[in-house]
Tab-separated table of C-alpha atoms in Angstrom:
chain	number	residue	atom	x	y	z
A	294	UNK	CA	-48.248	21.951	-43.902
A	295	UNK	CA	-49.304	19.987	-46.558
A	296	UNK	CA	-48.505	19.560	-50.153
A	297	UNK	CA	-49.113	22.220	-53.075
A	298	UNK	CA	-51.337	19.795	-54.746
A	299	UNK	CA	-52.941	18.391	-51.866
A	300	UNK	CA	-53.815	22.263	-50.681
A	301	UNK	CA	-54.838	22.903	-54.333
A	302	UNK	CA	-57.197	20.170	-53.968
A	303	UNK	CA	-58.759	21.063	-50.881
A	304	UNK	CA	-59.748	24.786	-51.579
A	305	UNK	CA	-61.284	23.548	-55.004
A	306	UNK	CA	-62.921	20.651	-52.935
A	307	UNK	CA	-63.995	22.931	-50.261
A	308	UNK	CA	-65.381	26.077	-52.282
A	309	UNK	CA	-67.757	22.717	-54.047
A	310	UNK	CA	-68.928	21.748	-50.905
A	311	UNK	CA	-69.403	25.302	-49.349
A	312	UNK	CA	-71.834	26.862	-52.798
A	313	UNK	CA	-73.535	23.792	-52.809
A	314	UNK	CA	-76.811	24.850	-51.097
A	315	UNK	CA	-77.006	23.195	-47.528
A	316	UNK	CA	-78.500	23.869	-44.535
A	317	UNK	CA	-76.840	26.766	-42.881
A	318	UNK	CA	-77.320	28.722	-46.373
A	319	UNK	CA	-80.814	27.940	-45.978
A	320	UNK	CA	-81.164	28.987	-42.502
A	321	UNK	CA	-79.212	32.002	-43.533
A	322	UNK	CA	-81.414	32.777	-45.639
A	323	UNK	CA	-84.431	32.065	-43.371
A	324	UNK	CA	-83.289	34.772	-41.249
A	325	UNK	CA	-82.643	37.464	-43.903
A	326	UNK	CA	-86.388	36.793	-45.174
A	327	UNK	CA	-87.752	36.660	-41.752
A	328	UNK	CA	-85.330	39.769	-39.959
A	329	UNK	CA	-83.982	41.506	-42.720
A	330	UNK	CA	-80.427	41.480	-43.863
A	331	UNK	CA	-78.415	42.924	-40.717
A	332	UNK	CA	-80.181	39.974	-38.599
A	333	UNK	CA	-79.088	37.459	-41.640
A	334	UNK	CA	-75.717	38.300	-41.336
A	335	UNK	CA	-75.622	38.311	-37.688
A	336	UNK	CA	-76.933	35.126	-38.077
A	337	UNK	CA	-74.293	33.857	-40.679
A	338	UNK	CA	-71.342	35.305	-38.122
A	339	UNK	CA	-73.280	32.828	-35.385
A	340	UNK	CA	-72.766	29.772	-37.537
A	341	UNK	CA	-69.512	30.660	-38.034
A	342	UNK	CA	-68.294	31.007	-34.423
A	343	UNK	CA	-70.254	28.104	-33.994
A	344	UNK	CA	-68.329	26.142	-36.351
A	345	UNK	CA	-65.143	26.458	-34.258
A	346	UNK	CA	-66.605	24.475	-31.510
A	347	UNK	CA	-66.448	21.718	-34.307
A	348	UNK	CA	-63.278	22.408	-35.368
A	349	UNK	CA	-61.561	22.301	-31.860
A	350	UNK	CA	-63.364	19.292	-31.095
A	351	UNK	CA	-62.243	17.769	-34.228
A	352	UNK	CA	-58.375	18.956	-33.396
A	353	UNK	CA	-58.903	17.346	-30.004
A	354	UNK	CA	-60.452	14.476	-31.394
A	355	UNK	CA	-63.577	14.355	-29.621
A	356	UNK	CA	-65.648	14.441	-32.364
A	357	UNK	CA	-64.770	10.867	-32.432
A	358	UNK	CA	-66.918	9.692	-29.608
A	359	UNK	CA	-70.093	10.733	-32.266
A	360	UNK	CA	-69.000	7.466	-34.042
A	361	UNK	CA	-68.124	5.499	-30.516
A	362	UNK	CA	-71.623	6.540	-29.064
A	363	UNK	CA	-74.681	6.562	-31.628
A	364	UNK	CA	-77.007	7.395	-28.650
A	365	UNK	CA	-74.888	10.809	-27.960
A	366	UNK	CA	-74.718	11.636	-31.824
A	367	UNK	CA	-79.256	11.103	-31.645
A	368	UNK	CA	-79.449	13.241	-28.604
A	369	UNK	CA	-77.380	15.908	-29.917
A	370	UNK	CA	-79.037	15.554	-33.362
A	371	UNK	CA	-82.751	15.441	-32.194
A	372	UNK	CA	-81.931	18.701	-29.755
A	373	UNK	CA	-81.012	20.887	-32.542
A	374	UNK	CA	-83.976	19.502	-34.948
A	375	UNK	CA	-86.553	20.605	-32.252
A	376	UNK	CA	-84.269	23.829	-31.346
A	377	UNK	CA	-84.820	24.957	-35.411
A	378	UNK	CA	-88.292	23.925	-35.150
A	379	UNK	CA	-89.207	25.557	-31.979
A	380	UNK	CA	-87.393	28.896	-33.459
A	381	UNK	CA	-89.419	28.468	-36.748
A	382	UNK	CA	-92.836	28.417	-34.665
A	383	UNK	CA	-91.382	31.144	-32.703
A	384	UNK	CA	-91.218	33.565	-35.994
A	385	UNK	CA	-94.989	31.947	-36.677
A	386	UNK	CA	-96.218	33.843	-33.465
A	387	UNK	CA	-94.083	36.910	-33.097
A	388	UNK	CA	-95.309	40.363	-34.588
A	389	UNK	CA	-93.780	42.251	-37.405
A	390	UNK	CA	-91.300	44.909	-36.291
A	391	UNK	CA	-91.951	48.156	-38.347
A	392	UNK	CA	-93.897	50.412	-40.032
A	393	UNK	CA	-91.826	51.242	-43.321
A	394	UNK	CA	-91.120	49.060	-46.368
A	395	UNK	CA	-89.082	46.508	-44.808
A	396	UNK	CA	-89.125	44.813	-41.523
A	397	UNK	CA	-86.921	47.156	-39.004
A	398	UNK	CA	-83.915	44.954	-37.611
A	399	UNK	CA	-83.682	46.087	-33.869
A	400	UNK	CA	-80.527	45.627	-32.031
A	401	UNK	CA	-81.917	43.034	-30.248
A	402	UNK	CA	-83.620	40.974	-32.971
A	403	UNK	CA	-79.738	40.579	-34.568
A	404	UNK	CA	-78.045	40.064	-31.060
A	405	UNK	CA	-80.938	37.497	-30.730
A	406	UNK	CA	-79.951	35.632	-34.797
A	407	UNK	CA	-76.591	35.509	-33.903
A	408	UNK	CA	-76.937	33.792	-30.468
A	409	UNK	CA	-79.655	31.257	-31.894
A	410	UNK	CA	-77.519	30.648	-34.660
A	411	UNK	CA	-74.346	29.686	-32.603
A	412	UNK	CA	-76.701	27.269	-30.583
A	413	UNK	CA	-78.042	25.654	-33.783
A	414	UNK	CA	-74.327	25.490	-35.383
A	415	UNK	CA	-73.312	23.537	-32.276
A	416	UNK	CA	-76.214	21.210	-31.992
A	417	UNK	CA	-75.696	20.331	-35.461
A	418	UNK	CA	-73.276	17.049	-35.385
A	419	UNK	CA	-73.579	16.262	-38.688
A	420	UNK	CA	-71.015	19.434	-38.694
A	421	UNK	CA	-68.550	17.534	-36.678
A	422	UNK	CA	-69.419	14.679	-38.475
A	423	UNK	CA	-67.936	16.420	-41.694
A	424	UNK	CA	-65.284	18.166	-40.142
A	425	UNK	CA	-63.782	14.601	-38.983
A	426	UNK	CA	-64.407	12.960	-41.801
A	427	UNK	CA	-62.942	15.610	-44.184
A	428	UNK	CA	-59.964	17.108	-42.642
A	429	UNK	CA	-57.883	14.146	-42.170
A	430	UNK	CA	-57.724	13.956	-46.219
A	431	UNK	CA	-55.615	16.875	-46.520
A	432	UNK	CA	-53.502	15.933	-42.840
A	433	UNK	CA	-50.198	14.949	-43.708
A	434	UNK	CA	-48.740	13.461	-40.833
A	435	UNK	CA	-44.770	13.738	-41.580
A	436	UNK	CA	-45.028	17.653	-42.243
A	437	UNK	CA	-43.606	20.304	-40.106
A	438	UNK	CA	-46.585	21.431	-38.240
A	439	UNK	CA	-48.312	18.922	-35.753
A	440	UNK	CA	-51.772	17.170	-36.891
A	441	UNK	CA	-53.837	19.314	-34.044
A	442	UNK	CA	-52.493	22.237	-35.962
A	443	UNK	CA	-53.108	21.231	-39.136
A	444	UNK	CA	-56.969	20.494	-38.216
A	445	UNK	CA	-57.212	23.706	-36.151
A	446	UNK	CA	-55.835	25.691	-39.934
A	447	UNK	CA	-57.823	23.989	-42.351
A	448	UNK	CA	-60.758	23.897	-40.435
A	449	UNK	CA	-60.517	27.453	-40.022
A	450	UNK	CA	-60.512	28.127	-43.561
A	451	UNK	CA	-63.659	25.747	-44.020
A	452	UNK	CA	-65.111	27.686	-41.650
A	453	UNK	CA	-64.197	30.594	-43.559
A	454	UNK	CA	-65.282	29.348	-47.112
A	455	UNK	CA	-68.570	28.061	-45.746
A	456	UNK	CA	-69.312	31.338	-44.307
A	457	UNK	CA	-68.751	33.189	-47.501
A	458	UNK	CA	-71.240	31.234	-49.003
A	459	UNK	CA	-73.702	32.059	-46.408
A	460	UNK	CA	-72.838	35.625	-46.608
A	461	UNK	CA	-73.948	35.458	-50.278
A	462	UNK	CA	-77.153	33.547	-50.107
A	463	UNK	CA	-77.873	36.570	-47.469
A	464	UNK	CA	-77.253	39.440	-49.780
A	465	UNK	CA	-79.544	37.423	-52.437
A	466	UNK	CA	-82.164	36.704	-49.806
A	467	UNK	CA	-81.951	40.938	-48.771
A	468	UNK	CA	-82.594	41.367	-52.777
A	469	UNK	CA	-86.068	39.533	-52.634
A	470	UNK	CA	-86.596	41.801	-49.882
A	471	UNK	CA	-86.180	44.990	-51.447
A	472	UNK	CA	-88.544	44.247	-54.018
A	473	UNK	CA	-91.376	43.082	-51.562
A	474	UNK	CA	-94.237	45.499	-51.988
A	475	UNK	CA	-94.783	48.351	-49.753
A	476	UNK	CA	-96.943	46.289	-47.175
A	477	UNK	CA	-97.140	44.693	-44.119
A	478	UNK	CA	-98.972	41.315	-45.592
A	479	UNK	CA	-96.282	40.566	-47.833
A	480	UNK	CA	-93.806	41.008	-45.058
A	481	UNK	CA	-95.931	38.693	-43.065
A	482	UNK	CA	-96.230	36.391	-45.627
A	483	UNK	CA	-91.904	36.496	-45.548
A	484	UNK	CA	-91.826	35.733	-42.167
A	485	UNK	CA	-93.674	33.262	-42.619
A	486	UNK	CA	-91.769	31.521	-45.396
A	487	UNK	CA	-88.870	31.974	-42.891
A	488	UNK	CA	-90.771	30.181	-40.199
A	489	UNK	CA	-92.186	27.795	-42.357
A	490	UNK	CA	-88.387	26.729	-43.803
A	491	UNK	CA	-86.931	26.906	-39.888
A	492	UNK	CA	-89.639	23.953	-39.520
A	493	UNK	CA	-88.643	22.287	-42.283
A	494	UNK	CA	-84.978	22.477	-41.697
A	495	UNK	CA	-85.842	20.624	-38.358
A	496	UNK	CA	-87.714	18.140	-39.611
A	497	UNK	CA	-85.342	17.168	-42.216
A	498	UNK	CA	-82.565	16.905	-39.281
A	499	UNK	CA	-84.753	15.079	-37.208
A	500	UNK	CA	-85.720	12.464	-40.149
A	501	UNK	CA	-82.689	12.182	-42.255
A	502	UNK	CA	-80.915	9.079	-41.888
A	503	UNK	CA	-77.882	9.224	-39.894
């Protein structure tokens, strides 16, 4: 394994990267407002299994042919933007589940956030993008362990770190929820906040230069 210092360095470099607000806290949290909690965590455990398909490409190196074929890395890229769109319209047009204070999370409705979630986490290649581009900082090549190894461990604990973050924008989202009034046009006017930042989340994939 690496270093002491160099493994000091990359949790304190990783914990900054994972609390700075990004997209999968925001879709996190899109979910949570939209669902309810249970669904936002199911959907923050999606993004994490997700993010192992990036770190096993990265260990295998095939997140390299992103950077060998630019038309791959737009198709990939443009087919998760209109994935989080199409899921943002989707909460637009479906009904709210419930009759109580808060939106009832059905089984299905979190089996359904964690599956969509795993789709968007691995039709987002600016995640393989970061995993190549970051891990081989902390590699060191002449330690004991072989460099697929080392990618497969550290990437497993950014995976880990980035997931706690989303865990905690959930549990702040849930928090705005509990202090929703008692009625079912505020908790359409959540879903629709939910919807509305899916959408935007899209778009800003779609647009933002590569």
């Amino acid at each position: 394994m690496p270093s002491t210092e160099l493994l000091i360095a990359f949790f304190i470099t990783t914990a900054v990267f994972a609390y700075i607000p990004g997209p999968a806290m925001l879709y996190a949290a899109a979910q949570t407002v939209a669902r309810g909690r249970w669904s936002g965590l199911m959907a923050s455990l999606g993004i994490h299994i997700g993010g192992y398909v990036h770190v096993f490409a990265a260990a295998a190196g095939l997140s390299v042919l992103f950077h060998a074929v630019p038309v791959l890395y737009m198709a990939v890229k443009f087919a998760g933007a209109a994935y989080l769109v199409w899921l943002g319209i989707s909460l637009f047009r479906s009904k709210i589940e419930g009759q109580g204070n808060l939106p009832v999370v059905t089984q299905k409705s979190a089996r359904r956030a964690f599956f969509e979630s795993i789709t968007v986490e691995v039709l987002n290649p600016k995640t393989a993008i970061f995993f190549m581009a970051f891990l081989p900082q902390f590699i060191d090549a002449s330690a004991a362990f072989p460099v697929w190894l080392q990618f497969v461990i550290l990437g497993t604990l950014v995976n880990l770190m980035f997931s706690s973050a989303d865990i905690v924008c959930v549990f702040l989202a849930g928090a705005l929820l509990g202090r929703l009034r008692k009625s079912s046009q505020a908790r359409r006017m959540m879903q629709r906040a939910g919807g509305s930042l899916l959408v935007g989340l899209g778009l800003h994939l779609a647009f933002q230069k590569s």
